[in-house]
């Protein structure tokens, strides 16, 4: 059946180039993950706050290394884009920002992020998300970015608001966490907001 519209972004949008390194201009770099980052990812996922809001746990550095391998392969396979948010001086990751659920034909994706415990409260997620949004809209041509978080995760809601994502509604009982089903806030930005 023929489509009546052309894809917003072509297949191969990620895979045709190397994943870029992006600067916030104020001490953070969004860079591709490296195998050497596995100990940091493992350490972050030992934090009880991560267990509260994320569905996965890393039981070993080897498991974290496997995630990083998946994240790196996902770029080349046009599935998603995952960046380490690193301190520009040391190169050490202090967070993560990503485009998941990528649909090039619609020019849409879901933004996700986390911050290491040592970096929380410093605007890391907001700053990294702002740079990611600029890259996605202005440099790449996405049309719509969505962001989901538990209605109980006030910190994530503040990040979404600071990054310019309007609250569009609540998806009832749509996120399964360790303590059960959560209602999820749906935030979004469209190109031109």
PDB file of C-alpha atoms in Angstrom:
ATOM      1  CA  UNK A   1       0.000   0.000   0.000  1.00  0.00           C
ATOM      2  CA  UNK A   2       1.607   3.335  -0.975  1.00  0.00           C
ATOM      3  CA  UNK A   3       2.123   6.014   1.645  1.00  0.00           C
ATOM      4  CA  UNK A   4       0.589   9.420   1.093  1.00  0.00           C
ATOM      5  CA  UNK A   5       3.460  11.191   2.852  1.00  0.00           C
ATOM      6  CA  UNK A   6       7.229  10.949   2.603  1.00  0.00           C
ATOM      7  CA  UNK A   7       9.287   9.935   5.622  1.00  0.00           C
ATOM      8  CA  UNK A   8      10.302  12.910   7.756  1.00  0.00           C
ATOM      9  CA  UNK A   9      13.807  11.442   8.078  1.00  0.00           C
ATOM     10  CA  UNK A  10      15.342   8.803   5.841  1.00  0.00           C
ATOM     11  CA  UNK A  11      16.423   5.379   6.997  1.00  0.00           C
ATOM     12  CA  UNK A  12      20.114   5.541   7.813  1.00  0.00           C
ATOM     13  CA  UNK A  13      19.879   8.943   9.493  1.00  0.00           C
ATOM     14  CA  UNK A  14      22.124   7.783  12.345  1.00  0.00           C
ATOM     15  CA  UNK A  15      24.085   5.044  10.600  1.00  0.00           C
ATOM     16  CA  UNK A  16      25.328   7.158   7.697  1.00  0.00           C
ATOM     17  CA  UNK A  17      27.577   9.251   9.994  1.00  0.00           C
ATOM     18  CA  UNK A  18      29.654   8.768  13.091  1.00  0.00           C
ATOM     19  CA  UNK A  19      27.877   9.606  16.334  1.00  0.00           C
ATOM     20  CA  UNK A  20      28.824  13.198  17.177  1.00  0.00           C
ATOM     21  CA  UNK A  21      30.240  14.612  20.367  1.00  0.00           C
ATOM     22  CA  UNK A  22      28.197  17.613  21.517  1.00  0.00           C
ATOM     23  CA  UNK A  23      29.187  20.305  24.012  1.00  0.00           C
ATOM     24  CA  UNK A  24      26.892  22.090  26.435  1.00  0.00           C
ATOM     25  CA  UNK A  25      29.364  24.984  26.438  1.00  0.00           C
ATOM     26  CA  UNK A  26      29.465  24.941  30.227  1.00  0.00           C
ATOM     27  CA  UNK A  27      31.580  21.969  31.237  1.00  0.00           C
ATOM     28  CA  UNK A  28      29.738  18.941  29.878  1.00  0.00           C
ATOM     29  CA  UNK A  29      30.200  16.839  26.753  1.00  0.00           C
ATOM     30  CA  UNK A  30      27.723  14.435  25.235  1.00  0.00           C
ATOM     31  CA  UNK A  31      29.936  11.736  23.754  1.00  0.00           C
ATOM     32  CA  UNK A  32      29.563   8.169  22.564  1.00  0.00           C
ATOM     33  CA  UNK A  33      29.927   5.550  25.278  1.00  0.00           C
ATOM     34  CA  UNK A  34      33.196   3.606  25.440  1.00  0.00           C
ATOM     35  CA  UNK A  35      33.949   0.187  26.951  1.00  0.00           C
ATOM     36  CA  UNK A  36      36.013   1.976  29.621  1.00  0.00           C
ATOM     37  CA  UNK A  37      32.808   3.541  30.973  1.00  0.00           C
ATOM     38  CA  UNK A  38      31.459   0.203  32.247  1.00  0.00           C
ATOM     39  CA  UNK A  39      32.632   0.651  35.872  1.00  0.00           C
ATOM     40  CA  UNK A  40      30.841   4.018  36.096  1.00  0.00           C
ATOM     41  CA  UNK A  41      27.599   2.617  34.638  1.00  0.00           C
ATOM     42  CA  UNK A  42      27.764  -0.323  37.033  1.00  0.00           C
ATOM     43  CA  UNK A  43      28.338   1.997  40.020  1.00  0.00           C
ATOM     44  CA  UNK A  44      25.447   4.290  39.040  1.00  0.00           C
ATOM     45  CA  UNK A  45      23.065   1.351  38.793  1.00  0.00           C
ATOM     46  CA  UNK A  46      23.833   0.319  42.387  1.00  0.00           C
ATOM     47  CA  UNK A  47      22.074   3.488  43.557  1.00  0.00           C
ATOM     48  CA  UNK A  48      18.613   2.922  45.128  1.00  0.00           C
ATOM     49  CA  UNK A  49      17.235   5.984  43.296  1.00  0.00           C
ATOM     50  CA  UNK A  50      18.076   4.322  39.972  1.00  0.00           C
ATOM     51  CA  UNK A  51      16.254   1.187  41.124  1.00  0.00           C
ATOM     52  CA  UNK A  52      13.228   3.312  41.991  1.00  0.00           C
ATOM     53  CA  UNK A  53      12.825   4.861  38.518  1.00  0.00           C
ATOM     54  CA  UNK A  54      14.439   2.364  36.127  1.00  0.00           C
ATOM     55  CA  UNK A  55      13.444  -1.169  35.198  1.00  0.00           C
ATOM     56  CA  UNK A  56      16.996  -2.526  34.939  1.00  0.00           C
ATOM     57  CA  UNK A  57      19.815  -3.237  37.364  1.00  0.00           C
ATOM     58  CA  UNK A  58      23.452  -3.929  36.557  1.00  0.00           C
ATOM     59  CA  UNK A  59      24.742  -6.847  38.583  1.00  0.00           C
ATOM     60  CA  UNK A  60      28.307  -6.669  37.275  1.00  0.00           C
ATOM     61  CA  UNK A  61      30.690  -4.511  35.290  1.00  0.00           C
ATOM     62  CA  UNK A  62      30.510  -7.140  32.559  1.00  0.00           C
ATOM     63  CA  UNK A  63      26.755  -6.623  32.321  1.00  0.00           C
ATOM     64  CA  UNK A  64      27.244  -2.841  32.128  1.00  0.00           C
ATOM     65  CA  UNK A  65      29.846  -3.401  29.402  1.00  0.00           C
ATOM     66  CA  UNK A  66      27.241  -5.411  27.496  1.00  0.00           C
ATOM     67  CA  UNK A  67      24.792  -2.500  27.733  1.00  0.00           C
ATOM     68  CA  UNK A  68      27.432  -0.145  26.375  1.00  0.00           C
ATOM     69  CA  UNK A  69      28.084  -2.513  23.487  1.00  0.00           C
ATOM     70  CA  UNK A  70      24.324  -2.553  22.756  1.00  0.00           C
ATOM     71  CA  UNK A  71      24.162   1.260  22.964  1.00  0.00           C
ATOM     72  CA  UNK A  72      27.051   1.648  20.534  1.00  0.00           C
ATOM     73  CA  UNK A  73      25.574  -0.908  18.097  1.00  0.00           C
ATOM     74  CA  UNK A  74      22.146   0.771  18.267  1.00  0.00           C
ATOM     75  CA  UNK A  75      23.547   3.897  16.576  1.00  0.00           C
ATOM     76  CA  UNK A  76      24.874   1.922  13.608  1.00  0.00           C
ATOM     77  CA  UNK A  77      21.615  -0.030  13.389  1.00  0.00           C
ATOM     78  CA  UNK A  78      19.487   3.167  13.414  1.00  0.00           C
ATOM     79  CA  UNK A  79      17.587   2.004  16.513  1.00  0.00           C
ATOM     80  CA  UNK A  80      18.522   4.648  19.096  1.00  0.00           C
ATOM     81  CA  UNK A  81      21.152   7.170  20.121  1.00  0.00           C
ATOM     82  CA  UNK A  82      22.782   6.956  23.546  1.00  0.00           C
ATOM     83  CA  UNK A  83      25.326   9.471  24.857  1.00  0.00           C
ATOM     84  CA  UNK A  84      27.468   9.549  27.951  1.00  0.00           C
ATOM     85  CA  UNK A  85      27.159  12.957  29.577  1.00  0.00           C
ATOM     86  CA  UNK A  86      30.740  13.511  30.657  1.00  0.00           C
ATOM     87  CA  UNK A  87      32.637  16.110  32.613  1.00  0.00           C
ATOM     88  CA  UNK A  88      34.513  18.037  29.908  1.00  0.00           C
ATOM     89  CA  UNK A  89      37.710  18.218  31.993  1.00  0.00           C
ATOM     90  CA  UNK A  90      37.975  14.608  33.160  1.00  0.00           C
ATOM     91  CA  UNK A  91      35.927  12.753  30.534  1.00  0.00           C
ATOM     92  CA  UNK A  92      34.218  10.823  33.338  1.00  0.00           C
ATOM     93  CA  UNK A  93      30.506  10.134  32.750  1.00  0.00           C
ATOM     94  CA  UNK A  94      28.152  11.917  35.141  1.00  0.00           C
ATOM     95  CA  UNK A  95      24.961  10.975  33.317  1.00  0.00           C
ATOM     96  CA  UNK A  96      23.300   9.683  30.198  1.00  0.00           C
ATOM     97  CA  UNK A  97      20.967  11.165  27.616  1.00  0.00           C
ATOM     98  CA  UNK A  98      19.324   9.258  24.787  1.00  0.00           C
ATOM     99  CA  UNK A  99      16.858   9.142  21.951  1.00  0.00           C
ATOM    100  CA  UNK A 100      14.850   5.914  22.189  1.00  0.00           C
ATOM    101  CA  UNK A 101      11.801   4.588  20.392  1.00  0.00           C
ATOM    102  CA  UNK A 102      13.096   6.300  17.241  1.00  0.00           C
ATOM    103  CA  UNK A 103      10.640   6.479  14.335  1.00  0.00           C
ATOM    104  CA  UNK A 104      12.412   8.158  11.429  1.00  0.00           C
ATOM    105  CA  UNK A 105       9.343   7.964   9.193  1.00  0.00           C
ATOM    106  CA  UNK A 106       7.467  10.177  11.690  1.00  0.00           C
ATOM    107  CA  UNK A 107      10.480  12.241  12.735  1.00  0.00           C
ATOM    108  CA  UNK A 108       9.800  11.277  16.336  1.00  0.00           C
ATOM    109  CA  UNK A 109      11.677   9.816  19.294  1.00  0.00           C
ATOM    110  CA  UNK A 110      11.558   9.561  23.072  1.00  0.00           C
ATOM    111  CA  UNK A 111      14.137  11.390  25.206  1.00  0.00           C
ATOM    112  CA  UNK A 112      15.557   9.570  28.220  1.00  0.00           C
ATOM    113  CA  UNK A 113      18.180  10.526  30.784  1.00  0.00           C
ATOM    114  CA  UNK A 114      19.725   9.745  34.132  1.00  0.00           C
ATOM    115  CA  UNK A 115      22.287  11.439  36.348  1.00  0.00           C
ATOM    116  CA  UNK A 116      24.940   9.835  38.530  1.00  0.00           C
ATOM    117  CA  UNK A 117      24.378  10.395  42.262  1.00  0.00           C
ATOM    118  CA  UNK A 118      27.536  12.543  42.565  1.00  0.00           C
ATOM    119  CA  UNK A 119      26.220  14.958  39.916  1.00  0.00           C
ATOM    120  CA  UNK A 120      22.593  15.344  40.956  1.00  0.00           C
ATOM    121  CA  UNK A 121      21.272  18.812  41.686  1.00  0.00           C
ATOM    122  CA  UNK A 122      23.695  20.524  39.279  1.00  0.00           C
ATOM    123  CA  UNK A 123      21.437  20.740  36.225  1.00  0.00           C
ATOM    124  CA  UNK A 124      23.292  17.974  34.373  1.00  0.00           C
ATOM    125  CA  UNK A 125      20.182  16.316  32.929  1.00  0.00           C
ATOM    126  CA  UNK A 126      18.552  19.625  31.955  1.00  0.00           C
ATOM    127  CA  UNK A 127      21.695  20.959  30.258  1.00  0.00           C
ATOM    128  CA  UNK A 128      22.362  17.704  28.409  1.00  0.00           C
ATOM    129  CA  UNK A 129      18.735  17.396  27.330  1.00  0.00           C
ATOM    130  CA  UNK A 130      18.735  20.948  25.964  1.00  0.00           C
ATOM    131  CA  UNK A 131      21.783  20.175  23.793  1.00  0.00           C
ATOM    132  CA  UNK A 132      20.273  16.879  22.632  1.00  0.00           C
ATOM    133  CA  UNK A 133      17.023  18.639  21.685  1.00  0.00           C
ATOM    134  CA  UNK A 134      18.892  21.262  19.663  1.00  0.00           C
ATOM    135  CA  UNK A 135      20.848  18.559  17.821  1.00  0.00           C
ATOM    136  CA  UNK A 136      17.711  16.489  17.178  1.00  0.00           C
ATOM    137  CA  UNK A 137      15.647  19.377  15.816  1.00  0.00           C
ATOM    138  CA  UNK A 138      18.155  21.739  14.213  1.00  0.00           C
ATOM    139  CA  UNK A 139      20.966  19.458  13.057  1.00  0.00           C
ATOM    140  CA  UNK A 140      19.056  16.253  12.334  1.00  0.00           C
ATOM    141  CA  UNK A 141      15.502  17.276  11.434  1.00  0.00           C
ATOM    142  CA  UNK A 142      13.309  15.468  13.978  1.00  0.00           C
ATOM    143  CA  UNK A 143       9.785  16.875  14.281  1.00  0.00           C
ATOM    144  CA  UNK A 144       8.588  15.667  17.721  1.00  0.00           C
ATOM    145  CA  UNK A 145      10.340  14.524  20.885  1.00  0.00           C
ATOM    146  CA  UNK A 146       8.488  12.935  23.785  1.00  0.00           C
ATOM    147  CA  UNK A 147       9.592  12.409  27.359  1.00  0.00           C
ATOM    148  CA  UNK A 148       7.957  10.064  29.876  1.00  0.00           C
ATOM    149  CA  UNK A 149       8.462   9.757  33.637  1.00  0.00           C
ATOM    150  CA  UNK A 150       6.563   8.469  36.646  1.00  0.00           C
ATOM    151  CA  UNK A 151       4.157  11.030  38.079  1.00  0.00           C
ATOM    152  CA  UNK A 152       5.994  10.456  41.391  1.00  0.00           C
ATOM    153  CA  UNK A 153       9.380  11.466  39.958  1.00  0.00           C
ATOM    154  CA  UNK A 154       9.390  15.190  40.673  1.00  0.00           C
ATOM    155  CA  UNK A 155      13.047  15.620  39.734  1.00  0.00           C
ATOM    156  CA  UNK A 156      12.435  14.235  36.247  1.00  0.00           C
ATOM    157  CA  UNK A 157       9.384  16.463  35.847  1.00  0.00           C
ATOM    158  CA  UNK A 158      11.545  19.513  36.670  1.00  0.00           C
ATOM    159  CA  UNK A 159      14.142  18.429  34.085  1.00  0.00           C
ATOM    160  CA  UNK A 160      11.430  18.096  31.433  1.00  0.00           C
ATOM    161  CA  UNK A 161      10.043  21.553  32.225  1.00  0.00           C
ATOM    162  CA  UNK A 162      13.482  23.205  32.245  1.00  0.00           C
ATOM    163  CA  UNK A 163      14.242  21.626  28.866  1.00  0.00           C
ATOM    164  CA  UNK A 164      11.055  23.127  27.401  1.00  0.00           C
ATOM    165  CA  UNK A 165       8.908  19.987  27.267  1.00  0.00           C
ATOM    166  CA  UNK A 166       5.221  20.815  27.745  1.00  0.00           C
ATOM    167  CA  UNK A 167       3.181  18.464  29.891  1.00  0.00           C
ATOM    168  CA  UNK A 168       0.608  16.936  27.541  1.00  0.00           C
ATOM    169  CA  UNK A 169      -1.087  14.499  29.867  1.00  0.00           C
ATOM    170  CA  UNK A 170      -0.930  11.383  31.981  1.00  0.00           C
ATOM    171  CA  UNK A 171      -0.699   7.843  30.656  1.00  0.00           C
ATOM    172  CA  UNK A 172      -2.497   5.792  33.263  1.00  0.00           C
ATOM    173  CA  UNK A 173      -0.757   2.717  34.643  1.00  0.00           C
ATOM    174  CA  UNK A 174       1.718   2.586  31.748  1.00  0.00           C
ATOM    175  CA  UNK A 175       5.121   2.239  33.429  1.00  0.00           C
ATOM    176  CA  UNK A 176       6.060  -0.903  35.335  1.00  0.00           C
ATOM    177  CA  UNK A 177       8.539  -0.156  38.118  1.00  0.00           C
ATOM    178  CA  UNK A 178       9.920  -2.396  40.855  1.00  0.00           C
ATOM    179  CA  UNK A 179       7.090  -1.306  43.163  1.00  0.00           C
ATOM    180  CA  UNK A 180       4.331  -1.817  40.599  1.00  0.00           C
ATOM    181  CA  UNK A 181       2.538   0.112  37.862  1.00  0.00           C
ATOM    182  CA  UNK A 182       2.952   3.876  37.710  1.00  0.00           C
ATOM    183  CA  UNK A 183       0.986   6.544  35.925  1.00  0.00           C
ATOM    184  CA  UNK A 184       3.394   8.359  33.608  1.00  0.00           C
ATOM    185  CA  UNK A 185       3.533  12.021  32.681  1.00  0.00           C
ATOM    186  CA  UNK A 186       3.859  12.578  28.939  1.00  0.00           C
ATOM    187  CA  UNK A 187       5.816  15.698  27.997  1.00  0.00           C
ATOM    188  CA  UNK A 188       6.660  16.710  24.432  1.00  0.00           C
ATOM    189  CA  UNK A 189       8.387  19.300  22.290  1.00  0.00           C
ATOM    190  CA  UNK A 190       7.829  19.852  18.605  1.00  0.00           C
ATOM    191  CA  UNK A 191      10.178  21.576  16.245  1.00  0.00           C
ATOM    192  CA  UNK A 192       9.610  25.307  16.469  1.00  0.00           C
ATOM    193  CA  UNK A 193       8.535  25.348  20.140  1.00  0.00           C
TER     194      UNK A 193
END
